[in-house]
Short mmCIF file of C-alpha atoms in Angstrom, two decimals:
data_model
loop_
_atom_site.label_atom_id
_atom_site.label_comp_id
_atom_site.label_asym_id
_atom_site.label_seq_id
_atom_site.Cartn_x
_atom_site.Cartn_y
_atom_site.Cartn_z
CA MET M 400 80.68 82.51 69.57
CA THR M 401 77.07 82.70 70.77
CA THR M 402 74.98 85.85 71.40
CA VAL M 403 75.06 85.15 75.16
CA THR M 404 78.93 84.70 75.04
CA ARG M 405 79.29 88.01 73.01
CA ALA M 406 77.15 89.80 75.53
CA SER M 407 79.17 88.32 78.52
CA LEU M 408 82.38 89.29 76.75
CA LEU M 409 81.21 92.88 76.07
CA LEU M 410 80.19 93.16 79.72
CA ALA M 411 83.52 91.73 80.93
CA TYR M 412 85.25 94.41 78.86
CA LEU M 413 83.22 97.12 80.30
CA ALA M 414 83.66 95.79 83.84
CA PHE M 415 87.44 95.92 83.37
CA ILE M 416 87.19 99.51 81.99
CA SER M 417 85.23 100.36 85.28
CA LEU M 418 87.97 98.74 87.48
CA GLY M 419 90.60 101.16 86.04
CA LEU M 420 88.42 104.43 86.44
CA PRO M 421 88.42 105.05 90.22
CA ASP M 422 92.21 104.78 90.71
CA SER M 423 93.10 106.98 87.76
CA LEU M 424 90.50 109.65 88.89
CA LEU M 425 92.35 109.92 92.26
CA GLY M 426 95.68 110.49 90.45
CA VAL M 427 94.49 113.67 88.80
CA GLY M 428 91.84 114.60 91.31
CA TRP M 429 93.75 114.32 94.61
CA PRO M 430 95.44 117.81 94.64
CA SER M 431 91.98 119.35 94.22
CA VAL M 432 90.49 116.94 96.88
CA SER M 433 93.26 117.67 99.42
CA ALA M 434 92.78 121.41 98.94
CA ASP M 435 89.06 121.21 99.15
CA LEU M 436 89.22 119.18 102.45
CA GLY M 437 92.15 120.90 103.90
CA VAL M 438 94.49 117.91 104.25
CA PRO M 439 98.11 117.46 103.24
CA LEU M 440 99.03 115.68 99.93
CA ASP M 441 100.45 112.68 101.69
CA ALA M 442 97.08 111.87 103.24
CA VAL M 443 96.27 109.98 100.04
CA GLY M 444 98.15 107.18 101.71
CA PHE M 445 95.21 106.62 104.03
CA LEU M 446 92.94 106.12 101.06
CA LEU M 447 95.32 103.72 99.40
CA ILE M 448 95.67 101.57 102.46
CA ALA M 449 91.92 101.34 103.02
CA GLY M 450 91.33 100.50 99.30
CA THR M 451 94.03 97.84 99.36
CA VAL M 452 92.68 96.24 102.71
CA GLY M 453 89.13 96.08 101.21
CA TYR M 454 90.45 94.78 97.84
CA VAL M 455 92.56 91.98 99.45
CA ILE M 456 89.75 90.83 101.77
CA SER M 457 87.05 90.68 99.09
CA SER M 458 89.02 89.21 96.35
CA VAL M 459 90.08 86.26 98.55
CA LEU M 460 86.47 85.88 99.82
CA ALA M 461 85.01 86.13 96.33
CA GLY M 462 86.81 82.98 95.29
CA PHE M 463 85.21 81.07 98.07
CA THR M 464 81.58 82.36 97.54
CA LEU M 465 81.48 82.45 93.63
CA ALA M 466 80.06 78.91 93.41
CA ARG M 467 77.25 79.62 95.86
CA LEU M 468 76.10 83.11 94.50
CA GLY M 469 77.02 82.85 90.79
CA VAL M 470 79.17 85.25 89.03
CA GLY M 471 76.40 87.39 87.68
CA ARG M 472 74.83 88.14 90.99
CA LEU M 473 78.27 88.57 92.60
CA LEU M 474 79.19 91.15 89.96
CA ALA M 475 75.91 92.98 90.19
CA GLY M 476 76.22 93.35 93.98
CA SER M 477 79.89 94.33 94.00
CA THR M 478 79.51 96.90 91.13
CA ALA M 479 76.66 98.45 93.04
CA LEU M 480 78.90 98.62 96.06
CA VAL M 481 81.47 100.44 94.06
CA ALA M 482 78.86 102.86 92.67
CA LEU M 483 77.63 103.53 96.17
CA GLY M 484 81.23 104.25 97.40
CA LEU M 485 81.93 106.55 94.44
CA ALA M 486 78.71 108.40 94.97
CA GLY M 487 79.68 108.92 98.51
CA TYR M 488 83.08 110.44 97.35
CA ALA M 489 81.07 113.09 95.42
CA GLY M 490 79.53 114.28 98.72
CA ALA M 491 82.22 113.47 101.30
CA PRO M 492 82.68 116.33 103.72
CA VAL M 493 85.88 115.13 105.48
CA LEU M 494 88.95 112.88 104.94
CA ALA M 495 87.69 110.19 107.48
CA VAL M 496 84.57 109.67 105.43
CA LEU M 497 86.65 109.35 102.16
CA VAL M 498 88.78 106.66 104.02
CA GLY M 499 85.63 104.63 104.87
CA LEU M 500 84.35 104.92 101.34
CA ALA M 501 87.76 103.81 99.84
CA LEU M 502 87.39 100.72 101.95
CA LEU M 503 83.95 100.19 100.42
CA VAL M 504 85.26 100.71 96.85
CA GLY M 505 88.10 98.44 97.53
CA LEU M 506 85.68 95.66 98.75
CA GLY M 507 83.57 96.02 95.51
CA SER M 508 86.59 96.20 93.24
CA GLY M 509 88.18 93.08 94.73
CA VAL M 510 85.09 91.07 93.98
CA ILE M 511 84.80 92.29 90.50
CA ASP M 512 88.42 91.46 89.81
CA SER M 513 88.32 88.02 91.36
CA GLY M 514 84.91 87.11 89.99
CA LEU M 515 85.60 88.11 86.45
CA ASN M 516 88.97 86.56 86.36
CA ALA M 517 87.58 83.18 87.64
CA TYR M 518 84.69 83.36 85.13
CA ALA M 519 86.96 84.33 82.23
CA ALA M 520 89.47 81.48 83.05
CA ALA M 521 86.67 79.07 82.36
CA ALA M 522 84.83 80.80 79.63
CA PHE M 523 87.33 82.57 77.46
CA GLY M 524 90.49 81.61 75.57
CA PRO M 525 93.88 83.24 75.71
CA ARG M 526 92.94 86.08 73.18
CA HIS M 527 90.00 87.33 74.99
CA MET M 528 91.55 86.90 78.34
CA ASN M 529 94.34 89.14 77.26
CA TRP M 530 92.13 91.63 75.65
CA MET M 531 89.87 91.79 78.82
CA HIS M 532 92.92 92.89 80.86
CA ALA M 533 93.89 95.28 78.03
CA PHE M 534 90.49 97.15 78.68
CA PHE M 535 91.76 97.78 82.24
CA GLY M 536 94.29 100.04 80.66
CA VAL M 537 91.52 101.74 78.66
CA GLY M 538 89.83 102.61 81.98
CA MET M 539 93.06 103.93 83.42
CA ALA M 540 93.30 106.21 80.33
CA ILE M 541 89.73 107.50 80.54
CA GLY M 542 89.76 108.42 84.14
CA PRO M 543 92.33 111.11 83.95
CA LEU M 544 90.66 112.56 80.86
CA VAL M 545 87.37 112.76 82.59
CA MET M 546 88.79 114.50 85.64
CA THR M 547 91.00 116.76 83.62
CA THR M 548 88.19 117.88 81.43
CA LEU M 549 85.99 118.72 84.38
CA LEU M 550 88.61 120.61 86.35
CA ALA M 551 89.56 122.60 83.07
CA ALA M 552 85.95 123.61 82.91
CA ASN M 553 86.12 124.92 86.52
CA LEU M 554 83.87 122.17 87.84
CA SER M 555 84.56 120.47 91.17
CA TRP M 556 86.38 117.27 91.46
CA ARG M 557 83.14 115.76 92.96
CA TRP M 558 81.59 115.71 89.56
CA GLY M 559 84.11 113.33 88.31
CA TYR M 560 83.21 110.81 91.00
CA GLY M 561 79.54 111.44 90.46
CA ILE M 562 79.75 110.76 86.68
CA VAL M 563 81.76 107.53 87.29
CA ALA M 564 79.43 106.51 90.09
CA ALA M 565 76.39 106.82 87.59
CA ALA M 566 78.17 104.64 85.04
CA GLN M 567 79.03 102.07 87.60
CA ALA M 568 75.33 102.04 88.88
CA LEU M 569 74.19 101.47 85.16
CA LEU M 570 76.69 98.60 84.84
CA ALA M 571 75.38 97.10 88.09
CA VAL M 572 71.78 97.15 86.76
CA THR M 573 73.03 95.46 83.48
CA PHE M 574 74.78 92.76 85.50
CA ALA M 575 71.63 92.20 87.48
CA PHE M 576 69.47 91.68 84.41
CA THR M 577 72.06 89.41 82.67
CA ALA M 578 72.87 87.32 85.92
CA ARG M 579 71.59 83.96 84.48
CA GLY M 580 73.39 84.46 81.21
CA TRP M 581 76.78 84.31 82.93
CA ALA M 582 76.23 80.65 83.49
CA ALA M 583 76.68 79.82 79.86
CA HIS M 584 80.11 78.11 80.24
CA ARG M 585 79.60 76.18 83.33
CA PRO M 586 77.64 72.94 83.74
CA LEU M 587 74.13 73.68 84.92
CA VAL M 588 72.64 71.94 87.99
CA GLY M 589 68.94 71.77 87.23
CA ASP M 590 67.55 75.24 86.75
CA GLU M 591 70.01 76.78 89.15
CA LEU M 592 73.12 78.69 88.54
CA PRO M 593 76.20 76.55 87.83
CA THR M 594 77.74 75.13 90.94
CA PRO M 595 80.86 72.95 90.71
CA PRO M 596 81.19 70.11 93.10
CA GLN M 597 82.01 71.39 96.55
CA VAL M 598 85.25 70.40 98.15
CA PRO M 599 86.36 71.43 101.67
CA ILE M 600 88.30 74.66 101.78
CA ARG M 601 91.14 72.98 103.62
CA GLN M 602 91.85 70.90 100.60
CA THR M 603 92.20 73.96 98.31
CA LEU M 604 94.57 75.65 100.76
CA ALA M 605 96.56 72.46 101.21
CA ILE M 606 97.64 72.46 97.48
CA PRO M 607 101.15 73.80 97.11
CA ALA M 608 100.40 75.14 93.60
CA VAL M 609 97.76 77.57 95.15
CA TRP M 610 100.58 79.24 97.08
CA TYR M 611 103.08 79.14 94.29
CA GLY M 612 100.44 80.86 92.12
CA ALA M 613 99.86 83.41 94.84
CA LEU M 614 103.53 84.28 95.13
CA ALA M 615 103.82 84.48 91.32
CA PHE M 616 100.95 87.03 91.18
CA ALA M 617 102.48 89.04 93.98
CA LEU M 618 105.93 89.15 92.23
CA TYR M 619 104.43 90.00 88.73
CA VAL M 620 102.33 92.96 90.01
CA ALA M 621 105.37 94.17 91.94
CA VAL M 622 107.34 94.27 88.76
CA GLU M 623 104.53 96.06 86.84
CA ILE M 624 103.73 98.65 89.41
CA SER M 625 107.38 99.23 90.49
CA VAL M 626 108.41 100.19 86.85
CA GLY M 627 105.33 102.50 86.48
CA LEU M 628 105.91 104.09 89.86
CA TRP M 629 109.71 104.66 89.83
CA ALA M 630 110.70 104.74 86.20
CA TYR M 631 110.24 108.55 86.01
CA VAL M 632 112.49 109.16 89.00
CA PHE M 633 115.12 106.66 87.76
CA LEU M 634 115.19 108.14 84.23
CA THR M 635 115.49 111.76 85.44
CA GLN M 636 118.05 111.15 88.20
CA SER M 637 120.06 108.20 87.07
CA ARG M 638 119.92 108.51 83.22
CA GLY M 639 119.76 112.24 82.79
CA LEU M 640 116.57 112.47 80.84
CA ASP M 641 114.59 115.74 81.15
CA GLY M 642 111.17 115.67 82.83
CA THR M 643 109.06 115.90 79.79
CA LEU M 644 110.97 113.15 77.88
CA ALA M 645 110.99 110.93 80.91
CA GLY M 646 107.15 111.30 81.29
CA VAL M 647 106.61 110.39 77.68
CA CYS M 648 108.69 107.30 78.23
CA VAL M 649 106.75 106.27 81.12
CA SER M 650 103.54 106.67 79.18
CA ALA M 651 105.14 104.55 76.46
CA TYR M 652 105.71 101.81 78.97
CA TRP M 653 101.98 101.62 79.71
CA ILE M 654 101.11 101.82 76.05
CA SER M 655 103.45 98.95 75.42
CA LEU M 656 101.63 96.94 78.15
CA PHE M 657 98.31 97.62 76.36
CA VAL M 658 99.67 96.74 72.98
CA GLY M 659 101.39 93.63 74.24
CA ARG M 660 98.03 92.37 75.69
CA VAL M 661 96.32 92.89 72.35
CA VAL M 662 99.09 91.38 70.23
CA GLN M 663 100.04 88.43 72.49
CA GLY M 664 96.46 87.43 73.16
CA ILE M 665 96.40 86.30 69.43
CA VAL M 666 99.91 84.76 69.70
CA ALA M 667 98.95 82.75 72.92
CA GLU M 668 95.91 81.32 71.19
CA ARG M 669 98.05 79.91 68.28
CA VAL M 670 101.12 78.82 70.11
CA GLY M 671 99.85 78.01 73.66
CA SER M 672 99.69 79.91 76.88
CA HIS M 673 102.70 78.15 78.52
CA ARG M 674 105.06 79.00 75.64
CA VAL M 675 104.09 82.61 75.68
CA LEU M 676 104.39 82.70 79.50
CA GLN M 677 107.89 81.15 79.36
CA GLY M 678 109.14 83.69 76.62
CA SER M 679 107.57 86.55 78.37
CA LEU M 680 108.99 85.88 81.77
CA ALA M 681 112.46 85.50 80.24
CA ALA M 682 112.09 88.69 78.29
CA ILE M 683 111.10 90.53 81.51
CA VAL M 684 114.46 89.53 83.06
CA ALA M 685 116.19 90.70 79.82
CA GLY M 686 114.42 94.01 80.00
CA ALA M 687 115.36 94.50 83.64
CA VAL M 688 119.01 93.87 82.74
CA LEU M 689 118.75 96.67 80.08
CA VAL M 690 117.54 98.99 82.76
CA ALA M 691 120.33 97.94 85.09
CA VAL M 692 123.06 98.50 82.65
CA PRO M 693 124.99 101.75 83.27
CA ALA M 694 124.67 102.94 79.68
CA HIS M 695 122.96 105.68 77.71
CA GLY M 696 119.39 106.61 78.90
CA TRP M 697 117.87 104.92 75.74
CA ALA M 698 119.12 101.54 76.78
CA ALA M 699 117.05 101.88 80.01
CA VAL M 700 113.97 103.17 78.05
CA THR M 701 114.37 100.18 75.70
CA GLY M 702 114.38 97.95 78.73
CA LEU M 703 111.25 99.62 80.03
CA LEU M 704 109.43 98.98 76.80
CA VAL M 705 110.69 95.38 76.70
CA ILE M 706 109.31 94.81 80.18
CA GLY M 707 106.01 96.37 79.29
CA PHE M 708 105.43 94.29 76.09
CA ALA M 709 106.75 91.12 77.68
CA ALA M 710 104.73 91.56 81.03
CA ALA M 711 101.55 92.18 79.16
CA PRO M 712 100.13 88.57 78.94
CA VAL M 713 101.55 87.30 82.28
CA PHE M 714 98.73 88.21 84.56
CA PRO M 715 95.82 87.13 82.15
CA LEU M 716 97.67 83.83 81.15
CA LEU M 717 98.61 82.93 84.76
CA THR M 718 94.91 83.38 85.61
CA LEU M 719 93.79 81.42 82.51
CA THR M 720 95.94 78.44 83.45
CA THR M 721 94.97 78.27 87.12
CA ALA M 722 92.77 75.23 86.76
CA GLU M 723 95.56 73.27 85.06
CA ARG M 724 97.79 73.91 88.19
CA VAL M 725 95.20 73.13 90.84
CA GLY M 726 92.25 71.41 89.13
CA ALA M 727 88.95 72.81 88.14
CA HIS M 728 87.18 72.24 91.43
CA HIS M 729 89.72 74.45 93.19
CA ALA M 730 90.13 77.11 90.44
CA ASP M 731 87.67 79.71 91.57
CA ARG M 732 88.95 79.79 95.14
CA THR M 733 92.63 79.85 93.92
CA VAL M 734 91.82 82.76 91.59
CA GLY M 735 90.56 84.64 94.60
CA VAL M 736 93.78 83.85 96.63
CA GLN M 737 95.81 85.02 93.64
CA MET M 738 93.94 88.28 93.24
CA GLY M 739 94.43 88.93 97.03
CA ALA M 740 98.13 88.23 96.70
CA ALA M 741 98.33 90.47 93.67
CA GLY M 742 96.73 93.23 95.74
CA LEU M 743 99.24 92.75 98.52
CA GLY M 744 102.27 92.52 96.17
CA GLY M 745 101.17 95.69 94.48
CA ALA M 746 100.81 97.55 97.71
CA LEU M 747 103.89 96.35 99.65
CA LEU M 748 106.67 95.51 97.36
CA PRO M 749 106.83 98.70 95.23
CA GLY M 750 106.86 100.59 98.50
CA ALA M 751 109.81 98.56 99.53
CA VAL M 752 111.54 99.34 96.24
CA GLY M 753 110.86 102.98 96.93
CA VAL M 754 112.66 102.67 100.46
CA LEU M 755 115.60 100.96 98.71
CA LEU M 756 115.76 103.79 96.21
CA GLN M 757 115.69 106.35 98.96
CA ARG M 758 118.55 104.65 100.92
CA VAL M 759 120.76 103.40 98.15
CA GLY M 760 120.07 105.66 95.33
CA THR M 761 117.78 105.47 92.22
CA GLU M 762 120.51 103.33 90.38
CA ALA M 763 119.12 100.46 92.63
CA LEU M 764 115.94 100.15 90.46
CA GLY M 765 117.64 98.03 87.90
CA PRO M 766 118.95 95.29 90.38
CA ALA M 767 115.57 95.52 92.18
CA LEU M 768 113.80 94.73 88.95
CA ILE M 769 116.25 91.88 88.06
CA THR M 770 115.75 90.39 91.54
CA LEU M 771 111.94 90.48 91.27
CA SER M 772 111.70 89.28 87.73
CA VAL M 773 114.28 86.42 88.29
CA ALA M 774 112.28 85.27 91.35
CA LEU M 775 109.06 85.42 89.23
CA LEU M 776 110.66 83.20 86.50
CA LEU M 777 111.97 80.76 89.07
CA VAL M 778 108.53 80.40 90.74
CA TYR M 779 106.89 79.74 87.52
CA LEU M 780 109.44 77.16 86.46
CA VAL M 781 109.25 75.35 89.81
CA THR M 782 105.36 75.33 89.55
CA THR M 783 105.45 73.89 85.94
CA ALA M 784 107.99 71.27 86.92
CA ARG M 785 105.88 70.11 89.82
CA ASP M 786 102.86 70.16 87.44
CA ARG M 787 104.65 67.79 84.95
CA ARG M 788 105.78 65.40 87.62
CA GLN M 789 102.19 65.22 89.05
CA ARG M 790 100.79 64.53 85.59
CA SER M 791 103.48 61.80 84.91
CA VAL M 792 102.59 60.05 88.20
CA VAL M 793 98.90 60.04 87.25
CA LEU M 794 99.73 58.67 83.77
#
């Protein structure tokens, strides 16, 4: 690995840590924010909606502008946008201002996610692709610690956003100074940043695999977030675990996701991405079945841990294999569409699961996870079958 590649890899890790920080800050800081601004706790929904809208729009657009701007410049600008939004959080006087800033942060985050995933799919192998996504979990873990420490010291929640904004600004400057180095793994055109041959946008959008991939990402993120969001309620109300133990089990789920990305990144590099994907998707279904079985609570906990470990490599490996499904010239755009679909899936489908649990009962979580995970497996199998048929026709 060259020095340039090592530097880009380190920056990619840092950028994914930065992606996890804002959301996790909000989880701990929101009670203080709502009290300070005099708004109800459920007003956080306005921020989440605004952030999701910004994320979906920018992640899709990033895929279509990446070739023109270059990933380094795109990351520098989008990280600066996130820094600006978070700095605004630190001084926001009313909820309406926070909602506008959430949109701004979402716009920047979507570009970072889409741009980095597109770059990494071309530049990194399965191991580093998985490890890059594992560092998102590191950011999710650091954010609550930062905010908790500040609140425990009787400092305002605004300090948390100010500190993270400063870190984001520093990262934006670093991206700006290293913009040309990000071209290392793409063919150069003269002295310019790498630019793949341009194809009409309608050609990209006409490829069925683009939309199969988008559906797979939406379903995957729906499974991951639904487990994290509703497992606590399910374990306490349907499996009789006490609150403390259930909380530990939910934390164990996220830890299993992190560990799975570290371990299975190495495995995928040795046995191949598609084998790991097939095994992981089948194991997610098995984990969902364990959650659904009306047995002792530990069966459900085991199922949650199986889902976490099995789901770990799915997002990074689906991203890594995008070019195989749609072709290299369409890969960047497709990654953007997939990131947008992931944002929508993560925003809408877990909410729909929540409505189901409210109306039917928390016992419905297991069947809901089985439905989502089986659908994900079938979409992947259909996509790979189409892929094999197309390659056989070409040969």
